[in-house]
């Protein structure tokens, strides 16, 4: 009966699948096709020279970019997973001063774009940076701007992914397993190493995979570090290929292919590692983990956490703040000034236009993405659509694929002459930025809405349909009121992520149509650290204010019951 009632979801499923293919799968397929048939998207039919795929090992820039990406990804994955896993284990077991501050810092690092964090480190560790000017630490520059130093910086910004994955897995515990080990003479370390750690392997693998994907596809850190230190990676070299003369589409396509291949191989390795083992250890004896106060050493835990947060959060944000309010980019002895903030809007400054453009793009992406994500969630939750698993996989692909690769695909798809005849030549127009932002927002929106939608029984919708309510009315009168809070949260999360999307906007922004992240990054590349810092804090503050205002306006609030 319910299957017949929700057969409408099959039509919705085909519609959703078509939209996801257009927004996500087609651009990614275009990157691969460009390697096999170069020029096919520009009217030239010829078989590609597949030897270009091997040139990545011969051409110095290509091979160095591949090598740097692998080193940065592997090192960050190892160190970031160790830091995140250790902190999660400590946080789940012990209660200590500053523990809640750690949770707040984790979310702050996740939502802050990597290029802003990297810019803060550059201001701190540059040859004439804050570390030398204010603290007299001449060694910081040579320590930070090395492959090992970049791995350390990247790990401090990516460890929250591993932290969240492991911390979620530690929500429930079964003490009988560890107790059995202790009764047989095993120490606490032995019990953790031989029992708890192996059972947490899926969580560690998931966290490591998130860290790895975000590290190898990161465009913001290499783009910022390039101002003072040359460390080419695949995402940055792809970007450079599009801004050389002539444009090197062949280079961009080949490097994008290898970037996608690296991520695919890493995901395959994770599946292989987990395919033969069982990790379903929870039983009726499982209890929710409650952090407890350690008998001693709580202040040592607090001090260690404070030191880590000072490096991960204090240095990048503090450097931005100090550089924005002092002359000479934060040099010691410089007087306080608000000149950098005045320059943001003086003489037709680019910040106002860039901020308005970014807010408009983000608003459009949030609105369209919310509509698409809602339908995806409906198909995944209620429909009997036979390709639901395919819809689920495609909706998550853009989360794993770097923004620079997605941007390359959008150029290939939407920069064709025949599209101009039907008015759909989007390359070079703001609309292409909205579409790319929608593709990036869909995974976030879908995960949030699907979780909330799963709590709404099918029976409610079935009863309404049996009373003659059409699909639109069922959505308007049942789902939207019940999911209002989740929809607002999903839209605001997509909005915030789209505003600071440096990778796709740097590749796709039209001439004379600057966006906020592009304005900030260009000022930073010109070594205008004070201006870039002021633009970062001003733009970020305005975006946060917009999000808070929208949340207050649209999120449901509990009504106070009148006493009778």
XYZ file of C-alpha atoms in Angstrom:
564
model
C 0.000 0.000 0.000
C 2.706 2.477 0.997
C 4.737 1.501 -2.058
C 1.877 2.511 -4.334
C 1.302 5.705 -2.415
C 4.943 6.713 -2.676
C 5.308 5.702 -6.323
C 5.318 9.434 -7.003
C 8.832 9.351 -5.618
C 9.968 7.459 -8.728
C 9.221 10.468 -10.912
C 10.897 12.709 -8.369
C 13.827 10.296 -8.321
C 14.411 10.581 -12.071
C 14.183 14.379 -11.823
C 16.660 14.487 -8.944
C 19.035 12.088 -10.722
C 19.001 14.259 -13.845
C 19.775 17.401 -11.826
C 22.640 15.726 -9.951
C 24.129 14.380 -13.174
C 24.008 17.868 -14.705
C 25.463 19.655 -11.685
C 28.024 17.107 -10.459
C 28.586 14.014 -12.572
C 28.749 15.682 -16.001
C 31.450 18.236 -15.024
C 33.574 15.489 -13.461
C 33.144 13.244 -16.493
C 34.158 16.198 -18.672
C 37.551 16.318 -16.941
C 38.228 12.696 -17.906
C 36.876 13.165 -21.454
C 39.122 16.199 -21.927
C 42.143 13.982 -21.315
C 40.968 11.322 -23.778
C 39.563 13.739 -26.403
C 41.268 17.110 -25.969
C 39.422 19.911 -27.694
C 36.133 17.998 -27.917
C 34.430 20.723 -25.903
C 35.786 23.394 -28.242
C 34.822 21.848 -31.578
C 37.932 19.759 -32.296
C 37.550 15.991 -32.570
C 40.819 14.150 -32.127
C 42.149 11.298 -30.043
C 44.168 12.567 -27.133
C 47.834 11.896 -26.710
C 47.655 9.566 -23.757
C 51.389 9.911 -23.299
C 50.518 13.176 -21.537
C 49.391 11.044 -18.619
C 52.963 9.808 -18.284
C 54.396 13.300 -18.641
C 53.400 13.926 -15.054
C 56.497 11.918 -14.159
C 58.735 13.776 -16.636
C 57.789 17.453 -16.555
C 59.387 19.116 -13.493
C 56.385 21.209 -12.429
C 53.889 18.376 -12.911
C 56.003 15.791 -11.090
C 56.825 18.214 -8.268
C 53.134 19.089 -7.862
C 52.201 15.407 -7.672
C 55.010 14.686 -5.223
C 54.147 17.656 -2.997
C 50.455 16.699 -2.977
C 51.234 13.129 -1.915
C 53.688 14.270 0.766
C 51.322 16.908 2.112
C 48.337 14.550 2.013
C 50.090 11.577 3.624
C 51.833 13.639 6.299
C 48.706 15.607 7.178
C 46.608 12.445 7.305
C 49.025 10.753 9.689
C 49.612 13.723 12.014
C 46.067 15.103 11.807
C 44.507 11.714 12.576
C 46.857 11.162 15.523
C 46.074 14.605 16.963
C 42.334 14.340 16.347
C 42.065 10.756 17.600
C 44.103 11.462 20.744
C 42.085 14.565 21.597
C 38.808 12.732 20.983
C 39.850 9.871 23.261
C 40.883 12.269 26.019
C 37.733 14.383 25.611
C 35.423 11.338 25.697
C 37.027 9.942 28.858
C 38.053 12.946 30.949
C 36.426 16.172 32.055
C 38.921 18.997 32.489
C 38.996 22.820 32.380
C 38.689 24.053 28.805
C 37.096 20.866 27.447
C 34.080 22.712 26.040
C 36.403 25.294 24.552
C 38.022 22.454 22.601
C 34.635 21.485 21.115
C 34.013 25.104 20.096
C 37.466 25.425 18.516
C 36.935 22.244 16.500
C 33.815 23.657 14.854
C 35.482 27.040 14.349
C 38.351 25.377 12.458
C 35.943 23.365 10.309
C 33.895 26.362 9.141
C 36.881 28.693 8.665
C 38.311 28.535 5.107
C 41.842 27.183 4.993
C 43.181 30.205 3.103
C 42.279 32.468 6.045
C 44.083 30.172 8.486
C 47.090 29.952 6.159
C 47.216 33.728 5.734
C 47.368 34.115 9.496
C 50.345 31.769 9.625
C 52.093 33.659 6.816
C 51.654 36.943 8.696
C 53.085 35.262 11.785
C 56.019 33.372 10.243
C 57.047 35.490 7.220
C 60.654 36.831 7.200
C 59.461 40.123 8.674
C 56.383 38.672 10.342
C 54.932 38.938 13.810
C 57.073 36.156 15.301
C 60.255 38.048 14.485
C 58.961 41.563 15.073
C 57.185 40.974 18.375
C 58.884 37.904 19.854
C 62.312 37.970 18.248
C 61.937 34.389 16.992
C 64.081 34.312 13.868
C 63.851 30.516 13.641
C 60.102 30.444 12.983
C 60.400 31.306 9.299
C 62.833 28.505 8.500
C 60.809 26.036 10.586
C 57.375 26.801 9.136
C 58.155 27.232 5.456
C 59.374 23.706 4.860
C 57.402 20.599 3.834
C 57.361 19.453 7.470
C 56.197 22.888 8.621
C 53.389 22.958 6.066
C 52.288 19.478 7.160
C 52.147 20.767 10.735
C 50.063 23.810 9.751
C 47.753 21.728 7.598
C 47.324 19.171 10.395
C 46.278 21.905 12.823
C 43.465 22.905 10.471
C 42.360 19.389 9.418
C 42.498 17.394 12.676
C 38.870 18.360 13.559
C 37.624 15.873 10.935
C 39.351 12.998 12.719
C 38.293 14.396 16.097
C 34.599 14.384 15.190
C 34.719 10.913 13.614
C 36.454 9.290 16.591
C 34.521 11.252 19.230
C 31.212 10.141 17.685
C 32.351 6.503 17.829
C 33.216 6.894 21.520
C 29.717 8.046 22.453
C 28.888 4.495 23.629
C 31.171 2.066 25.454
C 31.140 -1.584 26.526
C 33.419 -1.839 29.538
C 33.247 -5.630 29.824
C 35.790 -6.046 27.025
C 38.399 -3.845 28.678
C 37.581 -5.273 32.097
C 38.280 -8.775 30.801
C 41.684 -7.634 29.582
C 42.491 -6.004 32.921
C 41.420 -9.113 34.843
C 43.931 -11.081 32.781
C 46.755 -8.783 33.812
C 46.688 -6.275 30.969
C 47.499 -2.638 31.688
C 45.286 0.268 30.625
C 47.589 0.880 27.668
C 47.430 -2.804 26.657
C 43.636 -2.813 26.879
C 43.399 0.297 24.695
C 45.985 -0.949 22.157
C 44.594 -4.457 21.757
C 40.838 -3.904 22.213
C 39.621 -0.329 21.995
C 41.852 0.900 19.179
C 41.100 -2.044 16.812
C 37.354 -1.694 17.424
C 37.624 2.003 16.562
C 39.336 1.250 13.240
C 36.296 2.294 11.128
C 36.123 5.643 12.924
C 39.847 6.230 12.508
C 39.659 5.257 8.831
C 36.711 7.575 8.251
C 38.466 10.435 10.007
C 41.700 9.775 8.139
C 39.836 9.675 4.826
C 38.188 13.039 5.516
C 41.537 14.547 6.503
C 43.225 13.134 3.399
C 40.547 14.275 0.939
C 40.474 17.770 2.381
C 44.276 17.984 2.444
C 45.047 16.821 -1.109
C 42.241 18.942 -2.558
C 43.034 22.040 -0.520
C 43.599 25.093 -2.687
C 43.577 27.803 -0.025
C 46.764 26.890 1.828
C 49.026 26.596 -1.276
C 47.498 29.794 -2.685
C 48.351 31.703 0.504
C 51.731 30.116 1.127
C 52.767 30.942 -2.461
C 53.124 34.581 -1.402
C 56.349 33.743 0.475
C 57.171 30.084 -0.242
C 56.986 28.093 -3.473
C 55.355 24.741 -2.822
C 53.280 23.781 -5.881
C 50.529 21.201 -5.392
C 48.081 19.715 -7.890
C 45.192 22.112 -7.022
C 47.432 25.183 -7.273
C 49.089 24.010 -10.496
C 45.646 23.404 -12.018
C 44.709 26.970 -11.120
C 47.999 28.269 -12.583
C 47.386 26.378 -15.835
C 44.188 28.371 -16.369
C 45.899 31.704 -15.741
C 48.888 31.316 -18.024
C 49.080 32.509 -21.597
C 48.099 30.491 -23.529
C 45.661 28.657 -21.268
C 46.868 25.097 -20.673
C 43.688 23.018 -20.701
C 45.744 19.890 -21.367
C 47.789 20.441 -18.224
C 44.692 21.255 -16.151
C 42.916 18.139 -17.408
C 45.816 15.767 -16.739
C 46.501 17.124 -13.254
C 42.775 17.034 -12.408
C 42.674 13.405 -13.559
C 45.498 12.481 -11.180
C 43.883 14.386 -8.315
C 40.639 12.455 -8.738
C 42.613 9.205 -9.126
C 44.449 9.782 -5.838
C 41.190 10.276 -3.951
C 39.584 7.232 -5.617
C 42.559 5.037 -4.684
C 42.456 6.280 -1.096
C 38.737 5.459 -0.818
C 39.357 2.006 -2.306
C 42.092 1.388 0.246
C 39.704 2.266 3.063
C 37.035 -0.140 1.751
C 39.629 -2.908 1.407
C 40.876 -2.407 4.962
C 37.386 -2.764 6.427
C 35.801 -5.338 4.139
C 36.530 -8.572 6.086
C 36.243 -7.499 9.697
C 33.318 -6.950 12.038
C 33.068 -4.009 14.392
C 29.522 -4.379 15.759
C 30.556 -4.614 19.413
C 27.651 -2.677 20.966
C 25.200 -4.735 22.987
C 22.522 -4.231 25.615
C 25.324 -3.623 28.120
C 26.487 -0.543 26.262
C 26.235 2.708 28.205
C 26.678 6.295 27.112
C 30.156 7.620 27.807
C 30.295 10.285 30.491
C 33.594 12.174 30.878
C 34.793 12.105 34.469
C 37.250 14.195 36.402
C 40.696 12.543 36.529
C 42.141 11.843 39.963
C 45.120 13.971 39.031
C 46.582 15.687 36.035
C 43.474 17.596 34.955
C 45.415 20.833 34.729
C 48.049 19.091 32.610
C 45.304 18.127 30.171
C 43.989 21.677 30.231
C 47.469 23.119 29.643
C 48.149 20.773 26.733
C 44.799 21.599 25.143
C 45.383 25.323 25.632
C 48.800 25.089 23.961
C 47.347 23.248 20.974
C 44.467 25.715 20.587
C 46.876 28.643 20.898
C 48.715 27.313 17.842
C 45.683 26.124 15.873
C 43.366 29.076 16.569
C 45.303 31.797 18.397
C 48.116 32.271 15.870
C 46.041 32.547 12.656
C 43.203 34.627 14.123
C 45.470 36.678 16.359
C 47.812 37.473 13.460
C 44.902 38.647 11.330
C 43.609 40.875 14.114
C 47.004 42.366 14.980
C 47.928 42.993 11.337
C 44.600 44.701 10.688
C 44.989 47.320 13.442
C 48.698 48.192 13.199
C 50.763 49.974 10.613
C 53.443 48.185 8.584
C 51.585 44.866 8.702
C 51.839 44.434 12.456
C 55.509 45.361 12.958
C 56.646 45.802 16.550
C 56.436 49.401 17.696
C 53.825 50.245 15.082
C 51.055 52.486 16.276
C 47.478 51.349 16.300
C 45.471 52.429 13.290
C 42.185 51.798 11.528
C 43.611 52.891 8.181
C 43.336 49.397 6.738
C 39.629 49.339 7.539
C 39.102 52.782 5.962
C 40.819 51.600 2.785
C 38.276 48.802 2.406
C 35.553 51.195 1.308
C 37.569 54.243 0.202
C 37.606 55.337 -3.465
C 35.269 52.608 -4.617
C 37.160 49.819 -2.828
C 36.634 46.300 -4.114
C 35.516 44.850 -0.798
C 31.963 46.210 -0.943
C 31.370 44.887 -4.449
C 33.100 41.587 -3.686
C 31.076 41.122 -0.506
C 27.779 41.907 -2.241
C 28.640 39.531 -5.089
C 29.557 36.748 -2.662
C 26.422 37.268 -0.587
C 24.274 37.159 -3.738
C 25.963 33.998 -5.003
C 25.679 32.340 -1.592
C 22.009 33.281 -1.239
C 21.210 31.874 -4.679
C 23.204 28.713 -3.991
C 21.504 28.216 -0.617
C 18.004 28.655 -2.098
C 18.534 26.397 -5.131
C 20.608 23.924 -3.156
C 17.917 23.706 -0.488
C 15.283 22.852 -3.117
C 17.500 20.207 -4.717
C 18.704 18.822 -1.388
C 15.136 18.592 -0.086
C 14.081 16.523 -3.094
C 17.184 14.324 -2.777
C 16.353 13.693 0.871
C 12.728 12.912 -0.020
C 13.831 10.341 -2.578
C 16.326 8.750 -0.158
C 13.848 8.655 2.737
C 10.426 7.886 1.287
C 10.584 6.748 -2.336
C 10.936 3.268 -3.794
C 13.148 4.617 -6.567
C 15.392 1.773 -7.739
C 18.417 4.061 -8.197
C 18.307 5.561 -4.712
C 21.813 4.317 -3.951
C 23.101 6.022 -7.095
C 21.433 9.278 -6.048
C 23.041 8.980 -2.611
C 26.524 8.381 -4.050
C 26.326 11.233 -6.575
C 25.054 13.622 -3.897
C 28.237 12.952 -1.895
C 30.765 13.054 -4.742
C 31.255 16.814 -4.697
C 32.221 16.551 -1.020
C 35.193 14.377 -1.977
C 36.198 16.080 -5.240
C 38.295 19.261 -4.878
C 36.704 22.537 -5.923
C 39.374 23.232 -8.549
C 38.488 19.993 -10.359
C 34.789 20.817 -10.248
C 35.589 24.284 -11.583
C 37.571 22.831 -14.489
C 34.631 20.593 -15.363
C 32.264 23.561 -15.358
C 34.506 25.378 -17.832
C 34.468 22.396 -20.195
C 30.695 21.910 -19.945
C 29.457 25.517 -20.005
C 31.979 27.106 -22.385
C 30.740 25.667 -25.699
C 29.788 27.705 -28.733
C 26.462 25.962 -29.371
C 25.211 26.964 -25.927
C 25.337 30.621 -26.956
C 22.658 29.990 -29.573
C 20.184 28.880 -26.907
C 21.239 31.424 -24.283
C 23.012 28.961 -21.968
C 26.638 30.018 -22.427
C 27.260 30.482 -18.707
C 31.065 30.653 -18.630
C 32.078 34.202 -17.832
C 28.748 34.942 -16.144
C 27.838 35.017 -12.433
C 25.273 32.238 -12.962
C 28.044 29.655 -13.333
C 29.305 30.549 -9.853
C 25.850 29.880 -8.427
C 25.632 26.477 -10.139
C 29.094 25.474 -8.910
C 28.213 26.608 -5.389
C 24.989 24.579 -5.524
C 27.028 21.472 -6.429
C 29.265 22.068 -3.420
C 26.327 22.753 -1.087
C 24.225 19.698 -1.967
C 26.143 17.182 0.252
C 25.854 19.409 3.331
C 22.175 20.183 2.784
C 21.288 16.568 2.005
C 22.966 15.158 5.119
C 21.254 17.678 7.420
C 17.776 17.354 5.879
C 17.888 13.563 5.505
C 18.657 13.117 9.191
C 15.673 15.264 10.167
C 13.341 13.808 7.531
C 13.980 10.265 8.774
C 12.139 11.191 11.966
C 8.884 11.981 10.094
C 6.825 8.766 9.673
C 5.653 7.760 6.215
C 2.196 7.283 7.658
C 1.623 11.019 7.998
C 2.194 11.598 4.292
C 0.250 8.474 3.361
C -2.788 9.606 5.361
C -2.717 13.014 3.691
C -2.503 11.474 0.215
C -5.389 9.123 0.891
C -7.416 12.220 1.767
C -6.653 13.625 -1.679
C -3.779 16.002 -0.837
C -1.408 16.405 -3.827
C 2.366 16.224 -3.482
C 2.855 19.974 -3.165
C 0.257 20.291 -0.431
C 1.721 17.371 1.538
C 5.116 19.011 1.439
C 3.734 22.456 2.333
C 1.463 21.384 5.176
C 3.378 18.456 6.715
C 7.057 18.280 5.846
C 7.974 21.963 5.761
C 6.514 22.802 9.198
C 8.095 19.727 10.807
C 11.476 20.277 9.122
C 11.646 24.042 9.412
C 14.540 24.123 11.858
C 16.606 21.604 9.875
C 15.928 23.428 6.599
C 17.086 26.738 8.059
C 20.240 25.131 9.482
C 21.027 23.424 6.168
C 20.485 26.606 4.160
C 22.662 28.700 6.492
C 25.439 26.097 6.473
C 25.424 26.111 2.671
C 25.290 29.907 2.644
C 28.332 30.270 4.894
C 30.375 27.719 2.955
C 29.541 29.346 -0.399
C 30.582 32.842 0.692
C 34.185 31.779 1.353
C 34.608 29.248 -1.469
C 37.987 30.321 -2.851
C 38.708 27.351 -5.130
C 35.750 27.484 -7.521
C 35.367 31.272 -7.456
C 39.058 31.785 -8.265
C 38.663 29.629 -11.365
C 35.199 30.719 -12.517
C 34.748 34.359 -11.496
C 33.922 36.575 -14.517
C 36.022 39.632 -15.456
C 35.266 42.650 -13.267
C 33.131 40.494 -10.990
C 35.234 40.082 -7.873
C 34.094 37.987 -4.933
C 35.044 38.307 -1.273
C 37.562 35.417 -1.153
C 39.163 36.559 -4.424
C 39.522 40.142 -3.124
C 41.139 38.881 0.083
C 43.472 36.469 -1.697
C 44.592 38.992 -4.319
C 45.421 41.554 -1.628
C 47.397 38.882 0.180
C 49.292 37.917 -2.988
C 50.237 41.607 -3.356
C 51.673 41.429 0.203
C 49.042 43.858 1.534
C 48.753 41.877 4.738
C 47.033 44.586 6.771
C 44.401 45.190 4.107
C 43.828 41.454 3.626
C 43.466 40.936 7.385
C 41.002 43.823 7.693
C 38.999 42.491 4.736
C 38.940 39.011 6.290
C 37.671 40.195 9.666
C 35.193 42.708 8.219
C 33.783 40.333 5.617
C 33.648 37.445 8.064
C 31.947 39.579 10.686
C 29.288 40.754 8.230
C 28.644 37.195 7.033
C 28.286 35.936 10.609
C 25.878 38.796 11.385
C 23.783 37.911 8.327
C 23.672 34.243 9.375
C 22.679 35.077 12.945
C 19.986 37.491 11.758
C 18.590 34.924 9.314
C 18.602 32.259 12.003
C 16.690 34.553 14.379
C 14.151 35.420 11.692
C 13.468 31.997 10.229
C 14.176 29.386 12.878
C 11.097 28.251 14.831
C 10.904 29.435 18.416
C 9.067 27.847 21.257
C 5.923 29.675 22.259
C 5.381 30.418 25.885
C 2.231 28.858 27.194
C -0.105 31.202 29.000
C -0.945 30.271 32.534
C -4.642 29.976 33.192
